[in-house]
Coordinates of C-alpha atoms in Angstrom, one line a residue:
X634 CA 22.2 50.8 -16.0
X635 CA 20.2 47.9 -14.5
X636 CA 16.6 48.7 -14.0
X637 CA 16.0 45.9 -11.6
X638 CA 14.2 46.5 -8.3
X639 CA 15.5 46.5 -4.8
X640 CA 14.3 43.5 -2.8
X641 CA 13.1 45.8 0.0
X642 CA 9.6 47.2 0.1
X643 CA 9.4 51.0 0.2
X644 CA 8.0 52.6 3.3
X645 CA 4.5 53.9 3.6
X646 CA 5.4 57.4 2.3
X647 CA 2.9 60.2 1.8
X648 CA 3.1 59.7 -1.9
X649 CA 2.3 56.0 -1.7
X650 CA -0.7 56.7 0.7
X651 CA -1.9 59.4 -1.6
X652 CA -1.7 57.1 -4.7
X653 CA -3.7 54.4 -3.0
X654 CA -6.4 56.8 -1.6
X655 CA -6.8 58.6 -5.0
X656 CA -7.4 55.2 -6.7
X657 CA -10.0 54.1 -4.2
X658 CA -11.7 57.5 -4.5
X659 CA -12.1 56.8 -8.2
X660 CA -13.4 53.3 -7.5
X661 CA -10.3 51.7 -9.0
X662 CA -7.7 49.2 -7.8
X663 CA -4.5 51.0 -7.0
X664 CA -1.6 50.4 -9.3
X665 CA 0.9 50.2 -6.4
X666 CA 1.1 50.3 -2.7
X667 CA -1.1 47.3 -2.3
X668 CA 1.0 45.9 0.6
X669 CA -0.6 48.8 2.6
X670 CA -4.0 47.2 2.1
X671 CA -3.4 43.5 1.9
X672 CA -5.6 41.6 4.4
X673 CA -6.3 37.9 4.3
X674 CA -3.5 37.1 1.9
X675 CA -1.1 35.7 4.4
X676 CA -2.0 32.1 3.7
X677 CA -0.7 32.5 0.1
X678 CA 2.6 34.3 0.9
X679 CA 4.9 31.4 1.7
X680 CA 3.9 29.3 -1.4
X681 CA 3.8 32.2 -3.8
X682 CA 7.1 33.7 -2.6
X683 CA 8.7 30.3 -3.1
X684 CA 7.5 30.3 -6.7
X685 CA 8.7 33.8 -7.3
X686 CA 12.1 32.8 -5.9
X687 CA 12.2 29.8 -8.3
X688 CA 11.3 32.0 -11.3
X689 CA 14.0 34.5 -10.2
X690 CA 16.5 31.6 -10.3
X691 CA 15.5 30.6 -13.8
X692 CA 12.4 28.4 -13.5
X693 CA 9.0 29.2 -15.0
X694 CA 5.6 29.1 -13.4
X695 CA 2.0 29.1 -14.5
X696 CA -0.8 30.0 -12.1
X697 CA -4.6 30.3 -12.6
X698 CA -6.6 32.5 -10.2
X699 CA -10.3 31.9 -9.8
X700 CA -12.9 34.1 -8.1
X701 CA -16.3 35.7 -8.5
X702 CA -16.6 39.3 -9.4
X703 CA -15.5 41.4 -6.5
X704 CA -13.4 38.7 -4.9
X705 CA -10.3 40.7 -5.4
X706 CA -8.6 39.0 -8.4
X707 CA -7.1 42.3 -9.8
X708 CA -6.0 43.3 -6.3
X709 CA -4.4 39.9 -5.8
X710 CA -2.5 39.9 -9.0
X711 CA -1.2 43.4 -8.5
X712 CA -0.2 42.6 -4.9
X713 CA 1.7 39.6 -6.2
X714 CA 3.2 41.7 -9.0
X715 CA 4.5 44.2 -6.4
X716 CA 6.2 41.3 -4.6
X717 CA 7.7 40.2 -8.0
X718 CA 9.0 43.6 -8.7
X719 CA 10.7 43.8 -5.3
X720 CA 12.5 40.6 -6.3
X721 CA 13.8 42.2 -9.4
X722 CA 11.2 41.0 -12.0
X723 CA 9.7 43.2 -14.6
X724 CA 5.9 43.2 -14.6
X725 CA 3.1 43.5 -17.2
X726 CA -0.7 43.4 -16.7
X727 CA -2.8 42.7 -19.8
X728 CA -6.6 42.9 -20.0
X729 CA -8.0 40.3 -22.3
X730 CA -10.8 41.5 -24.5
X731 CA -12.5 40.4 -27.8
X732 CA -11.7 43.7 -29.6
X733 CA -8.5 45.1 -28.1
X734 CA -6.6 42.0 -27.0
X735 CA -8.0 38.7 -28.3
X736 CA -6.2 35.8 -26.7
X737 CA -6.1 33.8 -29.9
X738 CA -3.9 36.4 -31.5
X739 CA -0.7 36.0 -29.4
X740 CA 1.1 38.6 -31.5
X741 CA -1.4 41.1 -30.0
X742 CA -1.0 39.8 -26.5
X743 CA 2.8 40.2 -26.9
X744 CA 2.3 43.8 -28.2
X745 CA 0.1 44.6 -25.1
X746 CA 2.8 43.1 -22.9
X747 CA 5.5 45.4 -24.2
X748 CA 3.2 48.4 -24.0
X749 CA 2.4 47.6 -20.3
X750 CA 6.0 46.5 -19.4
X751 CA 7.1 48.2 -16.2
X752 CA 10.0 47.9 -13.8
X753 CA 10.8 49.4 -10.5
X754 CA 12.6 52.3 -12.3
X755 CA 10.5 52.8 -15.4
X756 CA 6.7 53.0 -16.0
X757 CA 5.1 51.5 -19.1
X758 CA 6.5 51.1 -21.6
X759 CA 9.8 50.1 -20.2
X760 CA 10.8 48.2 -23.3
X761 CA 13.3 50.7 -24.7
X762 CA 15.0 51.4 -21.4
X763 CA 15.4 47.7 -20.9
X764 CA 16.9 47.2 -24.4
X765 CA 19.3 50.1 -23.9
X766 CA 20.4 48.7 -20.5
X767 CA 21.0 45.4 -22.3
X768 CA 23.4 46.9 -24.8
X769 CA 25.1 48.8 -22.0
X770 CA 25.6 45.5 -20.2
X771 CA 27.0 43.9 -23.4
X772 CA 29.5 46.7 -23.7
X773 CA 30.5 46.4 -20.1
X774 CA 31.0 42.7 -20.5
X775 CA 33.1 43.2 -23.6
X776 CA 35.3 45.8 -21.9
X777 CA 35.7 43.5 -18.9
X778 CA 36.9 40.8 -21.2
X779 CA 39.7 43.1 -22.5
X780 CA 38.2 44.6 -25.6
X781 CA 39.6 48.0 -26.7
X782 CA 37.5 50.9 -27.9
X783 CA 38.1 50.0 -31.6
X784 CA 37.3 46.3 -31.0
X785 CA 34.2 47.1 -28.9
X786 CA 31.5 47.0 -31.7
X787 CA 32.7 43.6 -33.0
X788 CA 32.9 42.1 -29.5
X789 CA 29.4 43.4 -28.7
X790 CA 28.2 41.8 -31.9
X791 CA 29.7 38.5 -30.8
X792 CA 28.1 38.6 -27.4
X793 CA 24.7 39.5 -29.0
X794 CA 24.9 36.5 -31.3
X795 CA 26.0 34.2 -28.5
X796 CA 23.3 35.2 -26.0
X797 CA 20.5 35.2 -28.6
X798 CA 21.6 31.9 -30.2
X799 CA 18.7 29.9 -28.7
X800 CA 16.2 32.7 -29.5
X801 CA 17.4 32.9 -33.1
X802 CA 16.6 29.3 -33.7
X803 CA 12.9 30.3 -33.4
X804 CA 12.8 34.0 -34.2
X805 CA 16.0 35.1 -36.0
X806 CA 14.4 38.5 -36.8
X807 CA 14.5 39.4 -33.1
X808 CA 18.3 39.5 -33.1
X809 CA 18.3 41.1 -36.6
X810 CA 16.1 43.9 -35.4
X811 CA 18.3 44.5 -32.4
X812 CA 21.3 44.9 -34.6
X813 CA 19.3 47.4 -36.8
X814 CA 18.3 49.3 -33.7
X815 CA 21.9 49.6 -32.5
X816 CA 23.1 50.6 -36.0
X817 CA 20.5 53.4 -36.2
X818 CA 21.5 54.7 -32.8
X819 CA 25.2 54.7 -33.9
X820 CA 24.3 56.7 -37.0
X821 CA 22.2 59.2 -35.0
X822 CA 19.0 58.2 -36.8
X823 CA 16.5 58.5 -33.9
X824 CA 13.5 58.1 -36.2
X825 CA 14.6 54.7 -37.5
X826 CA 15.7 53.6 -34.1
X827 CA 12.3 54.4 -32.6
X828 CA 10.5 52.6 -35.5
X829 CA 12.7 49.5 -35.1
X830 CA 12.0 49.5 -31.4
X831 CA 8.3 49.7 -32.1
X832 CA 8.6 46.7 -34.4
X833 CA 10.5 44.8 -31.7
X834 CA 7.5 45.6 -29.5
X835 CA 5.2 43.9 -31.9
X836 CA 3.6 47.1 -33.3
X837 CA 2.1 46.7 -36.7
X838 CA 2.4 49.1 -39.7
X839 CA 6.0 50.2 -39.0
X840 CA 7.4 52.2 -41.9
X841 CA 8.8 49.9 -44.6
X842 CA 12.0 52.0 -44.9
X843 CA 12.8 51.4 -41.2
X844 CA 12.2 47.7 -41.6
X845 CA 14.4 47.5 -44.6
X846 CA 17.1 49.4 -42.8
X847 CA 17.0 46.9 -39.9
X848 CA 16.9 43.9 -42.3
X849 CA 13.4 42.7 -41.3
X850 CA 10.1 42.4 -43.1
X851 CA 6.4 42.1 -42.4
X852 CA 4.7 42.2 -39.0
X853 CA 5.0 39.9 -36.0
X854 CA 2.7 36.9 -36.3
X855 CA 1.1 34.4 -33.9
X856 CA 4.0 31.9 -34.0
X857 CA 6.7 34.5 -33.9
X858 CA 5.3 35.9 -30.7
X859 CA 6.7 32.9 -28.7
X860 CA 10.2 33.6 -30.1
X861 CA 9.9 37.3 -29.3
X862 CA 8.8 36.5 -25.7
X863 CA 11.8 34.2 -25.4
X864 CA 14.1 37.0 -26.7
X865 CA 12.6 39.6 -24.3
X866 CA 13.2 37.3 -21.3
X867 CA 16.9 36.9 -22.4
X868 CA 17.3 40.7 -22.7
X869 CA 15.6 41.2 -19.3
X870 CA 17.9 38.8 -17.6
X871 CA 21.1 40.2 -19.1
X872 CA 20.0 43.8 -18.3
X873 CA 19.8 43.1 -14.6
X874 CA 16.3 41.8 -14.1
X875 CA 15.6 38.3 -12.7
X876 CA 12.5 37.5 -14.8
X877 CA 9.1 38.7 -16.0
X878 CA 5.7 38.5 -14.2
X879 CA 2.8 38.6 -16.6
X880 CA -0.9 38.8 -15.8
X881 CA -3.6 37.9 -18.4
X882 CA -6.6 39.4 -16.6
X883 CA -10.3 38.7 -17.2
X884 CA -9.8 35.7 -19.4
X885 CA -13.5 34.8 -18.7
X886 CA -14.3 37.2 -21.5
X887 CA -13.6 34.3 -23.9
X888 CA -17.0 32.9 -23.0
X889 CA -18.6 35.8 -24.9
X890 CA -16.8 35.6 -28.2
X891 CA -17.7 33.6 -31.3
X892 CA -17.3 29.9 -30.9
X893 CA -14.5 29.7 -33.5
X894 CA -12.5 32.5 -31.9
X895 CA -13.2 30.9 -28.5
X896 CA -11.8 27.6 -29.6
X897 CA -8.7 29.2 -31.0
X898 CA -8.2 31.2 -27.8
X899 CA -8.5 28.2 -25.5
X900 CA -6.1 26.3 -27.7
X901 CA -3.6 29.2 -27.6
X902 CA -3.9 29.2 -23.8
X903 CA -3.2 25.5 -23.7
X904 CA -0.2 25.9 -26.0
X905 CA 1.1 28.8 -23.9
X906 CA 0.8 26.7 -20.7
X907 CA 2.6 23.8 -22.3
X908 CA 5.5 26.1 -23.4
X909 CA 5.8 27.5 -19.9
X910 CA 5.9 24.0 -18.4
X911 CA 8.4 22.8 -21.1
X912 CA 11.0 25.3 -19.8
X913 CA 11.1 27.4 -23.0
X914 CA 10.6 30.6 -21.0
X915 CA 13.0 30.6 -18.0
X916 CA 12.2 33.5 -15.7
X917 CA 8.5 33.8 -16.6
X918 CA 5.7 33.8 -14.1
X919 CA 2.4 33.7 -16.0
X920 CA -0.9 34.3 -14.3
X921 CA -4.4 34.2 -15.7
X922 CA -7.6 35.3 -13.8
X923 CA -11.1 34.1 -14.4
X924 CA -14.5 33.4 -12.8
X925 CA -15.5 29.9 -11.6
X926 CA -17.9 29.7 -14.5
X927 CA -15.0 30.1 -16.9
X928 CA -13.0 27.3 -15.3
X929 CA -16.0 24.9 -14.8
X930 CA -18.5 25.8 -17.5
X931 CA -18.9 24.3 -21.0
X932 CA -18.3 27.7 -22.6
X933 CA -14.9 28.0 -21.0
X934 CA -12.1 25.7 -20.1
X935 CA -14.2 22.5 -20.1
X936 CA -14.8 23.1 -23.8
X937 CA -11.2 21.9 -24.4
X938 CA -10.5 18.7 -22.5
X939 CA -6.7 19.0 -22.7
X940 CA -6.8 22.5 -21.2
X941 CA -9.3 21.3 -18.5
X942 CA -6.9 18.5 -17.6
X943 CA -4.0 21.0 -17.2
X944 CA -6.0 23.3 -14.9
X945 CA -7.9 20.6 -12.9
X946 CA -7.8 21.4 -9.2
X947 CA -9.8 19.9 -6.3
X948 CA -12.0 22.6 -4.6
X949 CA -14.4 20.2 -2.9
X950 CA -12.7 20.6 0.5
X951 CA -13.1 23.4 3.0
X952 CA -11.5 26.6 1.5
X953 CA -9.3 26.8 4.6
X954 CA -7.4 23.8 3.2
X955 CA -6.9 25.0 -0.3
X956 CA -3.4 24.3 -1.6
X957 CA -1.7 27.6 -2.6
X958 CA 0.9 25.5 -4.5
X959 CA -1.7 24.1 -6.9
X960 CA -1.9 25.3 -10.5
X961 CA -5.3 26.9 -9.7
X962 CA -6.0 29.0 -6.6
X963 CA -9.3 30.1 -5.3
X964 CA -10.1 33.6 -3.8
X965 CA -13.1 33.1 -1.5
X966 CA -14.2 36.7 -1.7
X967 CA -15.2 39.1 1.0
X968 CA -17.4 38.4 4.0
X969 CA -19.0 41.1 6.1
X970 CA -16.2 40.7 8.6
X971 CA -13.4 41.0 6.1
X972 CA -15.0 44.0 4.4
X973 CA -15.2 45.8 7.7
X974 CA -11.6 45.0 8.4
X975 CA -10.6 46.4 5.1
X976 CA -12.6 49.5 5.7
X977 CA -10.9 50.0 9.1
X978 CA -7.5 49.6 7.4
X979 CA -8.3 52.2 4.8
X980 CA -9.6 54.6 7.5
X981 CA -6.4 54.3 9.4
X982 CA -4.3 54.7 6.2
X983 CA -6.3 57.9 5.4
X984 CA -6.0 59.2 8.9
X985 CA -2.2 58.9 8.7
X986 CA -2.2 61.6 6.1
X987 CA -5.1 63.7 7.3
X988 CA -4.9 67.1 9.0
X989 CA -6.7 65.9 12.1
X990 CA -6.1 62.2 12.3
X991 CA -7.7 61.8 15.7
X992 CA -11.0 63.5 14.5
X993 CA -11.0 61.2 11.4
X994 CA -10.7 58.1 13.6
X995 CA -13.1 59.4 16.2
X996 CA -15.9 60.4 13.8
X997 CA -15.4 57.5 11.4
X998 CA -15.0 54.9 14.2
X999 CA -15.1 51.1 13.7
X1000 CA -18.8 51.0 14.4
X1001 CA -19.6 53.5 11.7
X1002 CA -17.3 51.7 9.2
X1003 CA -19.4 48.5 10.0
X1004 CA -22.6 50.4 9.5
X1005 CA -21.5 51.7 6.1
X1006 CA -20.3 48.3 5.0
X1007 CA -23.7 46.7 5.8
X1008 CA -25.5 49.5 4.0
X1009 CA -23.5 49.2 0.8
X1010 CA -24.0 45.4 0.9
X1011 CA -27.7 46.0 1.3
X1012 CA -27.8 48.3 -1.6
X1013 CA -26.3 45.5 -3.7
X1014 CA -28.9 43.0 -2.8
X1015 CA -27.0 41.7 0.2
X1016 CA -24.1 40.5 -2.0
X1017 CA -21.2 41.4 0.2
X1018 CA -18.8 39.7 -2.2
X1019 CA -19.3 42.3 -4.9
X1020 CA -19.4 45.3 -2.5
X1021 CA -15.7 46.2 -1.9
X1022 CA -15.2 48.5 -4.8
X1023 CA -18.3 50.6 -4.2
X1024 CA -17.9 50.5 -0.4
X1025 CA -14.3 51.8 -0.5
X1026 CA -15.3 54.5 -3.0
X1027 CA -18.1 55.7 -0.7
X1028 CA -15.9 55.5 2.4
X1029 CA -13.2 57.6 0.9
X1030 CA -15.0 60.0 -1.4
X1031 CA -18.3 60.5 0.5
X1032 CA -17.2 60.2 4.2
X1033 CA -13.5 60.5 4.9
X1034 CA -12.9 63.4 2.5
X1035 CA -15.8 65.3 4.1
X1036 CA -14.7 64.6 7.7
X1037 CA -11.2 65.7 6.8
X1038 CA -12.3 69.0 5.2
X1039 CA -15.3 70.1 7.2
X1040 CA -14.9 70.2 11.0
X1041 CA -18.7 70.1 11.6
X1042 CA -19.4 67.2 9.2
X1043 CA -20.8 64.1 11.0
X1044 CA -21.7 61.3 8.6
X1045 CA -24.3 60.0 11.1
X1046 CA -26.2 63.2 10.8
X1047 CA -25.3 64.7 7.4
X1048 CA -24.8 61.7 5.1
X1049 CA -27.3 59.2 3.6
X1050 CA -26.0 56.5 1.4
X1051 CA -27.1 56.9 -2.2
X1052 CA -26.1 54.6 -5.1
X1053 CA -26.6 56.1 -8.5
X1054 CA -27.0 53.8 -11.5
X1055 CA -24.2 55.5 -13.5
X1056 CA -21.6 54.7 -10.8
X1057 CA -22.3 51.0 -10.9
X1058 CA -20.7 48.3 -13.0
X1059 CA -23.0 45.9 -14.9
X1060 CA -22.7 43.3 -12.2
X1061 CA -23.4 45.7 -9.4
X1062 CA -26.3 47.2 -11.4
X1063 CA -28.0 43.9 -11.8
X1064 CA -27.7 43.1 -8.1
X1065 CA -29.0 46.6 -7.1
X1066 CA -32.0 46.4 -9.4
X1067 CA -34.1 44.5 -6.8
X1068 CA -33.3 46.9 -4.0
X1069 CA -33.8 50.6 -3.8
X1070 CA -30.9 52.5 -2.3
X1071 CA -33.5 54.9 -0.7
X1072 CA -34.6 52.0 1.4
X1073 CA -31.2 51.5 2.9
X1074 CA -30.5 53.4 6.1
X1075 CA -27.3 53.4 8.2
X1076 CA -27.9 51.7 11.5
X1077 CA -27.2 54.6 13.9

């Protein structure tokens, strides 16, 4: 019943290639298969793998990732999340936003975590499969200890109480709700069981009758979220997982919220970091991402000196000597050379699943990939660092797909780069404003 992952990476199957290519065609970061694309991340591997191993053994880690728009923060965290999943950790990626997931409301952050919870075996939300696996593990342990069928319910209850003893000191309702969930299942009441599981996941407005049946009341609050996270980690560990990898993405959005909400959010982040470092959450690897302006500016981390002290990292040296073990790591972003290298990697990955791989590689040769990379960078005002998303979207959707489908298509003759306003993000649009795409020609 364990939903933990195998430590071995899966091969580059046709399905994995297709999932990656489809995401790039949409201009999105793939949800999986990022090991097929990873370039330039080798210098992080040893330190980060050591941290993941420590978390899998019961430690806890906090990491801050900094990088400008387009530097690959989302790619980096998903790549790291895949490595975590192969070690047997569950994974959750949460987008911080003022309206949907405000950081100062940790009960909402916890709810998004359970909604996005995934394992190697189950897509989001994996909360209920994990809980079911936990009860199965309790039953197996009770039977292994010599419990008979008639004694099993009582022995499972004893194990539940013992294993959640520490959690119950801070959030007794977590264990109470789990008992209510199990009772509803035993009685065949699927409606109540589902409602109680939703309440355990932090969902608001659960039916009062279901809450009464489980012996709980009200909704999860800011302070209760810590206890529920602690409980979730306990359940994950006992159900065969080795921990939980959580990403709080785009934390820089805090700079755009009202000052009172921003101050609360920064303090919540400081509190969360302290709890991680205190050892309250064994098996948790917590990552946040943000721009340099968020970490260094007065509207971000520097607004709260205790938080700034916790995240302080020296970036005055050459980026080649950045310490990947530090609390904060820097993604330097793409150069023209690395962008071309990524394009060649994508071209080869695409060709591996194409009908005529030799023609794909021959028509879209390394020189053409370099020309297209330069052209896209030029269309964005020469800002290569923000070009990867659009470049890969154009390479796959406008060039490789056509070469694969039309034998007489030659991008040097039949394709001219165009960049429409409605396909750009706000940052890309601002950079492109000063340059007309019609003025950008491929160097052929």
